[in-house]
CSV table of N, CA and C in Angstrom, one decimal:
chain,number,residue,atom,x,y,z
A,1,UNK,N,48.7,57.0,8.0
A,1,UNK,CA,47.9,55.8,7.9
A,1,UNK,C,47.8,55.1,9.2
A,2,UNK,N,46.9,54.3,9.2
A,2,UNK,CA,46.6,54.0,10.6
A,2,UNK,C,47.1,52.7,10.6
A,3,UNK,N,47.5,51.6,11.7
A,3,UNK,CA,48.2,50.6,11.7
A,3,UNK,C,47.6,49.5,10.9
A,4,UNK,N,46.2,49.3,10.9
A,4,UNK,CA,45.4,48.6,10.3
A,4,UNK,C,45.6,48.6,9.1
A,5,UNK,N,45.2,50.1,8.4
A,5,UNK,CA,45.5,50.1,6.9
A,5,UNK,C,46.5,49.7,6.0
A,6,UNK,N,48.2,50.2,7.0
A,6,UNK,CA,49.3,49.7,6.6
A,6,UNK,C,49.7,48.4,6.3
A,7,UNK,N,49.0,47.5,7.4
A,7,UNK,CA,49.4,46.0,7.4
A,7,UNK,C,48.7,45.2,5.7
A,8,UNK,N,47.2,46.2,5.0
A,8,UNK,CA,46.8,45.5,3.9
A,8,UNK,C,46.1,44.7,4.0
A,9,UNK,N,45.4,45.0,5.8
A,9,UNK,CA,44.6,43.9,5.8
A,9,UNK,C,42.9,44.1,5.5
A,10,UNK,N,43.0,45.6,4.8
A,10,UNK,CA,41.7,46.1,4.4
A,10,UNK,C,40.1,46.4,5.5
A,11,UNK,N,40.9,46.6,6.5
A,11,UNK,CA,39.8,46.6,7.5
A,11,UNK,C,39.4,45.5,8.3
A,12,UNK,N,39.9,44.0,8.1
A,12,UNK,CA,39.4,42.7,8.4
A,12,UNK,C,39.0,42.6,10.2
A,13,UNK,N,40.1,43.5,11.1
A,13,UNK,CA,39.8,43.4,12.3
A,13,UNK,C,38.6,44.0,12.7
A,14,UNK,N,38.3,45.6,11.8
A,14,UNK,CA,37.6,46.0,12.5
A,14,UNK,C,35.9,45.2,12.3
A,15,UNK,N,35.7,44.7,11.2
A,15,UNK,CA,35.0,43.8,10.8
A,15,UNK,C,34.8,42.8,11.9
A,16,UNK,N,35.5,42.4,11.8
A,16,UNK,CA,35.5,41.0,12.9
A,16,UNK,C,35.2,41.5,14.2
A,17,UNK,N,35.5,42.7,14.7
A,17,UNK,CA,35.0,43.2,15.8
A,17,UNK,C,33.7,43.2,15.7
A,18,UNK,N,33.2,44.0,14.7
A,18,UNK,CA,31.5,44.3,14.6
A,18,UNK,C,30.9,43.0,14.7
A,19,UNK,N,31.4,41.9,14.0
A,19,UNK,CA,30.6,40.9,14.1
A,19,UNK,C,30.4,40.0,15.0
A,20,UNK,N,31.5,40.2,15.9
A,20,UNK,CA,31.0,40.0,17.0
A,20,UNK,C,30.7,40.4,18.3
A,21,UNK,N,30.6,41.7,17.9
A,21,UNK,CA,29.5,42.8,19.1
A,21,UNK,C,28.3,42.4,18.6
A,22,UNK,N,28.0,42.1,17.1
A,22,UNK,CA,26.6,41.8,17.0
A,22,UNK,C,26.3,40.3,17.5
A,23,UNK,N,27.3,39.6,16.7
A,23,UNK,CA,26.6,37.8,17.4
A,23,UNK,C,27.1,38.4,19.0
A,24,UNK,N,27.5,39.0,19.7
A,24,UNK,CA,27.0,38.6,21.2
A,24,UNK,C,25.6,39.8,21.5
A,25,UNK,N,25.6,40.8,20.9
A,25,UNK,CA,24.2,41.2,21.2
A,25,UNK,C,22.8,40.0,20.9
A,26,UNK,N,23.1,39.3,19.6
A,26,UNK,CA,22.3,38.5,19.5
A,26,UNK,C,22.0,37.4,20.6
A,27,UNK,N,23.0,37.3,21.3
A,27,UNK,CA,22.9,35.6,21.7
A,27,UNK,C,22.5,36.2,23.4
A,28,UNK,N,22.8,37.6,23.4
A,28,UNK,CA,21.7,38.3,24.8
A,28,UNK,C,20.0,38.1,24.1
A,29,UNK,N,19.7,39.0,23.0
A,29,UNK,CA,18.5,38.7,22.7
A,29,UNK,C,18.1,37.5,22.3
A,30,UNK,N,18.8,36.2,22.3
A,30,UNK,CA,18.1,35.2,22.4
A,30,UNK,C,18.0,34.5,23.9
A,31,UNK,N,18.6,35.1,24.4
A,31,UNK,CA,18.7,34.5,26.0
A,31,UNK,C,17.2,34.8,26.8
A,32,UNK,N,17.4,36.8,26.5
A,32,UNK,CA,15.8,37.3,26.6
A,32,UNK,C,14.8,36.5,26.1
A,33,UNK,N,14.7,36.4,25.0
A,33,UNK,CA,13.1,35.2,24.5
A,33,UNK,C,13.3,33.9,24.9
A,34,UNK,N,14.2,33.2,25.0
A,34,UNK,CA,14.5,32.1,26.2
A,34,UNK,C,14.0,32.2,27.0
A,35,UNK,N,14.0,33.2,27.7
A,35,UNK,CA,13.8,33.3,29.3
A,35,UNK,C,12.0,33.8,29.2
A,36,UNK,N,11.8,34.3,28.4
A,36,UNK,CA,10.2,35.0,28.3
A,36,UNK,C,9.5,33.4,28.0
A,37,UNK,N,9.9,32.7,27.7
A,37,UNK,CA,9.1,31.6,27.7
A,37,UNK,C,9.7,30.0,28.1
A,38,UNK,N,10.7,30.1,28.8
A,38,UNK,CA,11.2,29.0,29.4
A,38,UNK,C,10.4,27.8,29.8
A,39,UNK,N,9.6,28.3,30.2
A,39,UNK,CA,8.3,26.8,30.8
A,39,UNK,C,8.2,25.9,29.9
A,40,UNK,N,7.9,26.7,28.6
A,40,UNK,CA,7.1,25.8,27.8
A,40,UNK,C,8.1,24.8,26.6
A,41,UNK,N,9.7,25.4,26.5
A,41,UNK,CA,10.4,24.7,25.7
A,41,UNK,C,11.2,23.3,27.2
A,42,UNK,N,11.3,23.7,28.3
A,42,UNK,CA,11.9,22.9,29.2
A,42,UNK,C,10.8,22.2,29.5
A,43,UNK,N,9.5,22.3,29.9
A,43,UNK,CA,8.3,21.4,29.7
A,43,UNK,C,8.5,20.2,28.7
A,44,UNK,N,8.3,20.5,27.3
A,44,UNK,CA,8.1,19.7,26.4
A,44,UNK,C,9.2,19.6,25.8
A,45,UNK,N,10.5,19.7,26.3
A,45,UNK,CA,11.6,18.6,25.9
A,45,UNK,C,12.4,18.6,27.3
A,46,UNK,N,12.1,17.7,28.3
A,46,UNK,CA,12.8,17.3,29.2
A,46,UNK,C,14.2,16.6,28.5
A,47,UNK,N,15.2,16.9,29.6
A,47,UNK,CA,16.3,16.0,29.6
A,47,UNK,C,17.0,15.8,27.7
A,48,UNK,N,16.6,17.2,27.4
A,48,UNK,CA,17.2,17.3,25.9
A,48,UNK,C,17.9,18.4,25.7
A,49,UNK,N,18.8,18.7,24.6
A,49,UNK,CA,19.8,20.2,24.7
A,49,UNK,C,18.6,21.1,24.1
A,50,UNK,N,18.3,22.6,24.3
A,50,UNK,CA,17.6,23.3,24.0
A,50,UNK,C,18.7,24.4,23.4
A,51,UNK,N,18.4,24.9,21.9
A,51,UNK,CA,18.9,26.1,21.3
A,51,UNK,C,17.9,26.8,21.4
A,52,UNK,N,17.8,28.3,21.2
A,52,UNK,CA,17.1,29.3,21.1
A,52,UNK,C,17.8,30.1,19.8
A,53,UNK,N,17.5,30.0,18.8
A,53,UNK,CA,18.2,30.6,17.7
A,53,UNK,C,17.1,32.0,16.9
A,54,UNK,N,17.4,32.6,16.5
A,54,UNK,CA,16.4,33.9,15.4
A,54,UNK,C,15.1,33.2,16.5
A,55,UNK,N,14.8,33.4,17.5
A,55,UNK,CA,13.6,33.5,18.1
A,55,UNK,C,12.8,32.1,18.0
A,56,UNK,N,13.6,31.3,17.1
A,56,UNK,CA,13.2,29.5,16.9
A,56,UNK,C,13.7,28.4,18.2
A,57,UNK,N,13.2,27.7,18.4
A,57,UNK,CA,13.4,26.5,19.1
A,57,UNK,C,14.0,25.2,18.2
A,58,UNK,N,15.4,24.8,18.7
A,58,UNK,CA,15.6,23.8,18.7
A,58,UNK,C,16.2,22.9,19.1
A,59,UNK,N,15.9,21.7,18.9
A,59,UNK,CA,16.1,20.3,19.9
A,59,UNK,C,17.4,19.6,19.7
A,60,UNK,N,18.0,18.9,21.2
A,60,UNK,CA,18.8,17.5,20.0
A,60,UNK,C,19.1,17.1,21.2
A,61,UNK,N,19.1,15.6,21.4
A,61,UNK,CA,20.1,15.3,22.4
A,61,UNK,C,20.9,15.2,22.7
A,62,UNK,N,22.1,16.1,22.3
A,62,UNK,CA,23.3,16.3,22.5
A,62,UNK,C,23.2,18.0,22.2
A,63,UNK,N,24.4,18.6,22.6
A,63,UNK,CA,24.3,19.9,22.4
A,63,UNK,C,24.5,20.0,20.7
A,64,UNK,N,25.9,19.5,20.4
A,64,UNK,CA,25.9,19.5,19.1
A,64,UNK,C,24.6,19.3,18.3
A,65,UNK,N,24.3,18.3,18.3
A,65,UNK,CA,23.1,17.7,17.9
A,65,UNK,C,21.7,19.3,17.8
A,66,UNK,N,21.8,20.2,18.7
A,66,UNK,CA,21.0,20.9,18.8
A,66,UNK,C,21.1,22.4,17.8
A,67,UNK,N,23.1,22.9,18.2
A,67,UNK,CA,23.9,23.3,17.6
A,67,UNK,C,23.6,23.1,16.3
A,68,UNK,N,23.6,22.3,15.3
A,68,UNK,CA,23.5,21.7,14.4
A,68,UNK,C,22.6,22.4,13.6
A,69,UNK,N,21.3,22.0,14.3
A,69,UNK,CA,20.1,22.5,13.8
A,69,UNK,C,20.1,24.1,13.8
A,70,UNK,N,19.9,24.3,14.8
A,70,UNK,CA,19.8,26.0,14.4
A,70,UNK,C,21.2,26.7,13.5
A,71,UNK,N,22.3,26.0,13.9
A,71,UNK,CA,23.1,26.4,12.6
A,71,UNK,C,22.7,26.5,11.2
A,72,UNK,N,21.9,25.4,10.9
A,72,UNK,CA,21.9,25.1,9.6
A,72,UNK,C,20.4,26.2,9.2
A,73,UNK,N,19.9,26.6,10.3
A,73,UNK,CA,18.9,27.1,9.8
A,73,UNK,C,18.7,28.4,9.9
A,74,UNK,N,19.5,29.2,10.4
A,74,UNK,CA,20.1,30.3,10.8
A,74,UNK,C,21.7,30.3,11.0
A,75,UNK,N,22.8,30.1,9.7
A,75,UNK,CA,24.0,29.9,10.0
A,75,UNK,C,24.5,31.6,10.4
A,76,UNK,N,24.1,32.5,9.9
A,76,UNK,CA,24.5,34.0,10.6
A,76,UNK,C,24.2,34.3,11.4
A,77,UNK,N,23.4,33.4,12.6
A,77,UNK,CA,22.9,34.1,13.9
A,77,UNK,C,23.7,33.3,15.0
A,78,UNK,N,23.1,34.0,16.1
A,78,UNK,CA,23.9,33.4,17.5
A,78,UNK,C,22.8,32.6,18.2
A,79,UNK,N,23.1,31.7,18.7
A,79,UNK,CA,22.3,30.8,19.6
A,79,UNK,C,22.3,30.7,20.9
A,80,UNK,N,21.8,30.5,22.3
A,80,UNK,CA,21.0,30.2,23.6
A,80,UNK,C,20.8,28.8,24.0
A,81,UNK,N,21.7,27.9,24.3
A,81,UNK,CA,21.5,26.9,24.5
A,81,UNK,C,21.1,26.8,26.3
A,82,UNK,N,20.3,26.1,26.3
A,82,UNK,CA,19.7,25.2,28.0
A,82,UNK,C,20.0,23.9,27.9
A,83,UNK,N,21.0,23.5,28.8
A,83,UNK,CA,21.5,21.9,28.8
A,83,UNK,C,21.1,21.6,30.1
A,84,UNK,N,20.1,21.1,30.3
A,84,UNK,CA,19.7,20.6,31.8
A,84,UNK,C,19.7,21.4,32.8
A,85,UNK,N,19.2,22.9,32.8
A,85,UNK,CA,19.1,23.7,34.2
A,85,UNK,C,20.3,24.7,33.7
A,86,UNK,N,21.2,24.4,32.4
A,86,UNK,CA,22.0,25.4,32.7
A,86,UNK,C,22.1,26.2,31.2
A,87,UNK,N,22.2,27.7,31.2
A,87,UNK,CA,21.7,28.5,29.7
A,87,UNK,C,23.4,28.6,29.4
A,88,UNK,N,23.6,28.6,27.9
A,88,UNK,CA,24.9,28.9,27.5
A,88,UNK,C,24.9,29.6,26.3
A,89,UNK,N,25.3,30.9,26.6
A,89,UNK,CA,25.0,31.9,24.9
A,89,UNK,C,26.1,31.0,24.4
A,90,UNK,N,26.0,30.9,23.0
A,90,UNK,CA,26.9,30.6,21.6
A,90,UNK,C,26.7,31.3,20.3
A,91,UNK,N,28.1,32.0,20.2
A,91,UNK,CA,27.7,32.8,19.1
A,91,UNK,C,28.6,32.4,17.9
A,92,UNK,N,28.6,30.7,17.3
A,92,UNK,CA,28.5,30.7,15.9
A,92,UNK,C,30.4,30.4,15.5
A,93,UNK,N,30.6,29.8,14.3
A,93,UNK,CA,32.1,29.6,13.9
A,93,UNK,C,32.2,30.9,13.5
């Protein structure tokens, strides 16, 4: 038996691995569609937090605040935030 199986923890690590090779693959392909159209979300919300979530834009003046939103509207995905000139992948609790 393999060390994993013995402990009874039914697979949970290797899980938790997968899921997050996927939320950081995600939070690369939201960086890519970020970046394919950056003008137009830094244009029309100056001096606000920008998420990039499932390919959606969203807003908040605070990061949380922005966090928030695409959480709730995509809680299984990973997010792309732009806070004033600077991109930060976030992949999710």
């Amino acid at each position: 038996m393999s060390g994993e199986a013995s402990r009874g923890d039914g697979g949970r690590p290797a899980r938790r691995k997968a899921k997050l090779a996927r939320l950081k693959a995600d939070a690369r392909e939201q960086r890519g569609l970020f970046e394919a159209r950056r003008e137009e979300p830094v244009t029309r919300y100056p001096k606000q937090t920008i998420a990039m979530c499932a390919g959606g834009v969203f807003v908040g003046k605070t990061p949380y605040e922005a966090a928030v939103r695409a959480r709730d509207a995509h809680p299984d995905r990973a997010s792309f935030f732009y806070l004033y000139g600077v991109g930060i992948p976030w992949m999710g609790a």
